[in-house]
CSV table of C-alpha atoms in Angstrom, one decimal:
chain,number,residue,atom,x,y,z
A,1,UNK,CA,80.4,107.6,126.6
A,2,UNK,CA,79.9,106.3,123.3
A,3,UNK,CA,80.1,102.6,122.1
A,4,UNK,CA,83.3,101.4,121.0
A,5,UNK,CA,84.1,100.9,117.1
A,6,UNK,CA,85.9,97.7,116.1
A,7,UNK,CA,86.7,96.9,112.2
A,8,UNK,CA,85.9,94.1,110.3
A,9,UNK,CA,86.0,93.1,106.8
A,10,UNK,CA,82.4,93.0,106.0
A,11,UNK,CA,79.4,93.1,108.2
A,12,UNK,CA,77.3,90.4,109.9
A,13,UNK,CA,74.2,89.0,107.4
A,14,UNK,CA,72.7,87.1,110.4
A,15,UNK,CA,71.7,89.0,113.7
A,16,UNK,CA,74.1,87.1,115.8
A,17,UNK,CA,77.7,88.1,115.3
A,18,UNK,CA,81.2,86.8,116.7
A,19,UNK,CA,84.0,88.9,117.3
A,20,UNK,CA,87.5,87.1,117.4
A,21,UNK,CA,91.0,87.9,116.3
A,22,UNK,CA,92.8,90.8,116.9
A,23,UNK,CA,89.4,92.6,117.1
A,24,UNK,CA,88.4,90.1,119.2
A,25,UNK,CA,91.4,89.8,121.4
A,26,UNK,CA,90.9,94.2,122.1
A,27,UNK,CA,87.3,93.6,122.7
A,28,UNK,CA,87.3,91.0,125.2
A,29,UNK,CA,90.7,91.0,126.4
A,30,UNK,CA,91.8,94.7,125.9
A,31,UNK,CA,88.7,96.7,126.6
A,32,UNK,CA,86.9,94.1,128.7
A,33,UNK,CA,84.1,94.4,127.1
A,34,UNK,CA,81.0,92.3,129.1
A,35,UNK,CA,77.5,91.1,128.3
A,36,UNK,CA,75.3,93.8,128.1
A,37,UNK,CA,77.9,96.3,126.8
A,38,UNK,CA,77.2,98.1,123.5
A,39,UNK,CA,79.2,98.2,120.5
A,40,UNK,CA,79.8,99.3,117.0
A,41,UNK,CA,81.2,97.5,113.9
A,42,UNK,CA,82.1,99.2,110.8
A,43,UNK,CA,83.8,98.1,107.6
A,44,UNK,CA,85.5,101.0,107.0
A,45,UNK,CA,83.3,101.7,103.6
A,46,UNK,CA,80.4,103.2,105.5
A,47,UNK,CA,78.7,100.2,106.9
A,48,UNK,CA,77.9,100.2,110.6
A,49,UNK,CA,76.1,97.7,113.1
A,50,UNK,CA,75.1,98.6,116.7
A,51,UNK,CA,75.7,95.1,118.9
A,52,UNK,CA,75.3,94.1,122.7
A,53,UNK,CA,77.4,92.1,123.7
A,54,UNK,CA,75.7,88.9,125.2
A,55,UNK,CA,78.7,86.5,125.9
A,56,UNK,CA,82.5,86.8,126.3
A,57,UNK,CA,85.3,84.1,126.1
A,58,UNK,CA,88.6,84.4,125.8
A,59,UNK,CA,89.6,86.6,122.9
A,60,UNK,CA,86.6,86.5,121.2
A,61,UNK,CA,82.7,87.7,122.5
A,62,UNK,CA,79.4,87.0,120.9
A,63,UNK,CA,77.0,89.8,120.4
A,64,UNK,CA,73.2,90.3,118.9
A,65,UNK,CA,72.9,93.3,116.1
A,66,UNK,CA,70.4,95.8,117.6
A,67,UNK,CA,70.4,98.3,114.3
A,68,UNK,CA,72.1,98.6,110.8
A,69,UNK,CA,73.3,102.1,109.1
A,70,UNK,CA,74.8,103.3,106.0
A,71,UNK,CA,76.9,106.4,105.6
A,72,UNK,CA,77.1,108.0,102.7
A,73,UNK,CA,80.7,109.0,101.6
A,74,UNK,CA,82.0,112.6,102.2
A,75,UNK,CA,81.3,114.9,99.6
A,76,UNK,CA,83.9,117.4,99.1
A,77,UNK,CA,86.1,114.4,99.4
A,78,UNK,CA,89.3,115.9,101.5
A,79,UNK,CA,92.4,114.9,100.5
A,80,UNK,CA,95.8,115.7,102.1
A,81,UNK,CA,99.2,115.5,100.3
A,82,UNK,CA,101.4,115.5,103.7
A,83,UNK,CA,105.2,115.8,103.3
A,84,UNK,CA,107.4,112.8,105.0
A,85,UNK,CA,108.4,114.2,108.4
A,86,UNK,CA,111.6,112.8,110.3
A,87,UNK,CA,110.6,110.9,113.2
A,88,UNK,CA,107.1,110.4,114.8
A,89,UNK,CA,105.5,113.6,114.0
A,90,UNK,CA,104.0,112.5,110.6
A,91,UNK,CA,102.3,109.3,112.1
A,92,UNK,CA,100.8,112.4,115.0
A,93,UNK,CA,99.7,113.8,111.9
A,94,UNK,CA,98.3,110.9,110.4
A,95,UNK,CA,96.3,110.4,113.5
A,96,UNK,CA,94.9,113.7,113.9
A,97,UNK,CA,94.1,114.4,110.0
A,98,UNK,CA,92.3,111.1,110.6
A,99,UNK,CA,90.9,112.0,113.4
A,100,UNK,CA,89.3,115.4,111.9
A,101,UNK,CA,88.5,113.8,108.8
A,102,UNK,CA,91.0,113.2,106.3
A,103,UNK,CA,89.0,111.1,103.5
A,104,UNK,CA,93.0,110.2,101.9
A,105,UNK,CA,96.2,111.2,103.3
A,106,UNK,CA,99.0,111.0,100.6
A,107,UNK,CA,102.7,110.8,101.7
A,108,UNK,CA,104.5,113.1,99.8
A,109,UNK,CA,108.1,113.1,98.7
A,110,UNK,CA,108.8,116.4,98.7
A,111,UNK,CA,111.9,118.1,98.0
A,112,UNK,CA,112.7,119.0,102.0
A,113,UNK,CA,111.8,115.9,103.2
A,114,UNK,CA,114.5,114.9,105.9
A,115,UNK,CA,113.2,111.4,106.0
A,116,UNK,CA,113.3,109.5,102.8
A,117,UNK,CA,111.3,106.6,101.7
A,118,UNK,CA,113.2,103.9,99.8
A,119,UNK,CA,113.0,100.5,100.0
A,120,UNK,CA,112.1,98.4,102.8
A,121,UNK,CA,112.3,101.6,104.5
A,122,UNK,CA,109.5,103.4,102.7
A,123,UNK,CA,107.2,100.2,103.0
A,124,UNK,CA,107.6,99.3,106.6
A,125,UNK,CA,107.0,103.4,107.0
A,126,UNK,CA,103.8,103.4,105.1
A,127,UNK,CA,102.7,100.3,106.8
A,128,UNK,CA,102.6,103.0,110.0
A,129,UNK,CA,100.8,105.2,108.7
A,130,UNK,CA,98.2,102.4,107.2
A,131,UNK,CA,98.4,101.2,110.8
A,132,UNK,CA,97.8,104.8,112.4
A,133,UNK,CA,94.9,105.7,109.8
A,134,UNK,CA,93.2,102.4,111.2
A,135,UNK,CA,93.1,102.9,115.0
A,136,UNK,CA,92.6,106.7,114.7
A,137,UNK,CA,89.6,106.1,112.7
A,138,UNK,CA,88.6,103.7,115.4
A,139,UNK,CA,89.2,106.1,118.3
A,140,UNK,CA,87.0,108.5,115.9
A,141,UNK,CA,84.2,106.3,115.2
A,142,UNK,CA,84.4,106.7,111.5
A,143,UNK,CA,82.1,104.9,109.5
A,144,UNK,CA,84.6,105.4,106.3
A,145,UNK,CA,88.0,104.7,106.6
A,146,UNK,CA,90.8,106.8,105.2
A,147,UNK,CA,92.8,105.8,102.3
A,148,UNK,CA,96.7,105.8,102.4
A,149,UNK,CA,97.9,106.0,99.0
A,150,UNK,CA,100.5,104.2,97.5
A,151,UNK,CA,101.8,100.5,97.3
A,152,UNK,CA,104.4,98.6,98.7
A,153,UNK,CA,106.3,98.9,95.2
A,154,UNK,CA,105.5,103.0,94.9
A,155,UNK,CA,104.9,103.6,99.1
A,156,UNK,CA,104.7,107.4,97.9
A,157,UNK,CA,104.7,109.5,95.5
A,158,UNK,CA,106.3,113.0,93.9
A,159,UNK,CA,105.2,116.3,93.1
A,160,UNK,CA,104.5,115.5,89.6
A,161,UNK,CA,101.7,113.0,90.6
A,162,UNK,CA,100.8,115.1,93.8
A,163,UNK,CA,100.0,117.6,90.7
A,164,UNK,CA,97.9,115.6,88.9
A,165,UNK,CA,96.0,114.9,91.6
A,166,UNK,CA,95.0,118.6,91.9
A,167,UNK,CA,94.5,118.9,88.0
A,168,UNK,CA,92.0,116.6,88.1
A,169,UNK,CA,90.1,117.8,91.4
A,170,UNK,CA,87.6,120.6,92.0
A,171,UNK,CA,90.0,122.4,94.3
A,172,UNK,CA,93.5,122.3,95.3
A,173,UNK,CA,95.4,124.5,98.0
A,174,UNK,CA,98.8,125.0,99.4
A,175,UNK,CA,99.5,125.6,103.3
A,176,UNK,CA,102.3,128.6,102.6
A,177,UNK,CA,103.6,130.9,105.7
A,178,UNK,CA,104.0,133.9,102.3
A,179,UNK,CA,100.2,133.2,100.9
A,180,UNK,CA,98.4,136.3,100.6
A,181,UNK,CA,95.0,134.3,100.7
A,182,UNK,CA,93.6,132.9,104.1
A,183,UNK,CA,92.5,129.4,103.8
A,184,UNK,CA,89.3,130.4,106.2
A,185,UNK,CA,88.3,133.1,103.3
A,186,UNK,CA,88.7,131.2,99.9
A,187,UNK,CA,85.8,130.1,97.8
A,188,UNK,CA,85.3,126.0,98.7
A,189,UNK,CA,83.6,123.7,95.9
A,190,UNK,CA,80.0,122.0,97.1
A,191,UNK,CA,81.5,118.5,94.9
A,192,UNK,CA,84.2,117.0,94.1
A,193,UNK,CA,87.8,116.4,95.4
A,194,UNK,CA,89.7,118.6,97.4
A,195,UNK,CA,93.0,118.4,97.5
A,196,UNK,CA,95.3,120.1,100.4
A,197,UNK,CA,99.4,120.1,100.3
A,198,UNK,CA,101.3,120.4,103.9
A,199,UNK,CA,104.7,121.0,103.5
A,200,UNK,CA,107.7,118.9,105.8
A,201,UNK,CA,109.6,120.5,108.1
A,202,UNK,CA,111.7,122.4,105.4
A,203,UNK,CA,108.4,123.7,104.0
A,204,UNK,CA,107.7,123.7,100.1
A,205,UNK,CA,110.2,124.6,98.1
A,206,UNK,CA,109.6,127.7,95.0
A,207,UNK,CA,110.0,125.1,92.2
A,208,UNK,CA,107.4,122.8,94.0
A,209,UNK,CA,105.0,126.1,94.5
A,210,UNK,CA,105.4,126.6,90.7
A,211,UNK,CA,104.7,122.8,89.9
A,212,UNK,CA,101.5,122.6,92.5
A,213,UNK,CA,100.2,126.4,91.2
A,214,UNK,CA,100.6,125.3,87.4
A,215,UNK,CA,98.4,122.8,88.2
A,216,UNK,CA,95.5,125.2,89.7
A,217,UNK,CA,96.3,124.8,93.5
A,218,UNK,CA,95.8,128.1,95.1
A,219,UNK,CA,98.9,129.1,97.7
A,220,UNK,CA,96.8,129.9,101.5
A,221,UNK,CA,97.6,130.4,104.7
A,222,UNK,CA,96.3,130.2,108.0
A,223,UNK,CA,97.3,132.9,110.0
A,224,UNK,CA,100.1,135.0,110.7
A,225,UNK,CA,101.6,131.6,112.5
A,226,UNK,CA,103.5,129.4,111.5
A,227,UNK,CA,102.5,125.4,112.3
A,228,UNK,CA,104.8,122.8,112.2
A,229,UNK,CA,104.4,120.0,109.5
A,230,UNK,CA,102.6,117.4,112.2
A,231,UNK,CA,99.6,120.4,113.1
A,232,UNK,CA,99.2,122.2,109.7
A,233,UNK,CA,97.3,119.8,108.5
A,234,UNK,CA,95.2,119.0,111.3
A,235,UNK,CA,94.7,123.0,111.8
A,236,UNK,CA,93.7,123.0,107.5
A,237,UNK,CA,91.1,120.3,107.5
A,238,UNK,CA,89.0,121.7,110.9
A,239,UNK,CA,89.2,124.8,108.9
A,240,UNK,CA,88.0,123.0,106.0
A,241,UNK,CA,85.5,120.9,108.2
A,242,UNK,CA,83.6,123.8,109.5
A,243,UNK,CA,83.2,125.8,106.5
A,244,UNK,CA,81.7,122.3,104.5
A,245,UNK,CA,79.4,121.7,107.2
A,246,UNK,CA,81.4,118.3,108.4
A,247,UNK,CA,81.1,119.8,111.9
């Protein structure tokens, strides 16, 4: 089994390294981590550190750097416009884009969104999904971690800016159950952004396909099934993965 990743804001200069707040508290106290035990840090910008672990206290463990790596940032960059879903299934989609490798997950508020994101509402929701992003990456052992758009004053953002974002990409594509074009088949840029839309549960709407195709996305589909919001995505980028050589 592979060595555990555990965040941190920048790595260690010096070869000797401790470990202590909350990433502390999982390593030692969580996981159990114990002298001799392997480990990886990251700072989520491609920066990693292999570590053994040579003492433990409570909360907190020391541990010696063995090797240092750098990893390059994803090039397509893939980027994922996901509509708000209602309930849990768009943090399980959070997870699982992250998982696959989702380089920026963008919550969308599109037109058939159940769930709506205003106020204290909308930033305590992104906060999940910043939250989600963070431990999936971990359970992935990604060197880079994804990007959540949005702030606490603008936690997401509309199909205007959603369109922007594919104006000013290399590619841009639109999971639709009527596309005549299978995702698996288009032609895929070697640079630059990409930029995928998942609808929410409702789907995307015909005046949101017109807005997104204006602005150069191409309408796709996956196959003659149709996903719900929280697996679309997931399904997309594996597609996506494979054919860029990610996997």
């Amino acid at each position: 089994m592979s060595a555990p990743l555990f965040l941190v804001e920048s790595l260690p200069s010096d070869d000797v390294v401790t470990l202590d707040g909350p990433e502390g508290h999982h390593a030692a106290t969580v996981q159990r981590l114990r002298t001799g035990e392997e480990l990886l840090l990251a700072d989520g910008r491609g920066g990693t550190a292999s570590a053994v672990v040579t003492a433990v206290g409570r909360g907190t463990l020391t541990a010696t750097v063995t090797a240092r790596r750098y990893v390059a940032p994803p090039d397509p960059r893939l980027v994922v416009a996901q509509g708000i879903a209602k309930g849990d299934r768009a943090e399980l989609a959070v997870q699982a884009m992250t998982e696959v490798g989702a380089d920026e997950i963008v919550p969308w508020a599109a037109e058939r969104s159940v769930a709506q994101w205003r106020g204290e509402r909308g930033v305590r929701a992104r906060e999940r999904w910043v939250a989600t992003a963070r431990e999936a990456a971990k359970q992935a052992r990604r060197a880079w971690l994804p990007v959540v758009s949005g702030t606490p004053a603008a936690p997401d953002e509309s199909t205007r800016l959603v369109a922007r974002r594919i104006t000013e990409a290399a590619a841009g594509f639109v999971l639709h159950e009527e596309a005549d074009l299978r995702l698996a088949t288009v032609d895929l840029p070697t640079t630059g952004g990409i930029v995928l839309v998942v609808g929410p549960e409702g789907g995307v709407s015909p005046t949101e396909l017109g807005t997104l195709t204006s602005a150069g996305a191409v309408p796709v589909r996956l196959g003659t099934e149709v996903l719900r919001t929280s697996t679309a995505g997931v399904a997309a980028l594996s597609v996506l993965s494979a054919r860029l050589g990610r996997w």
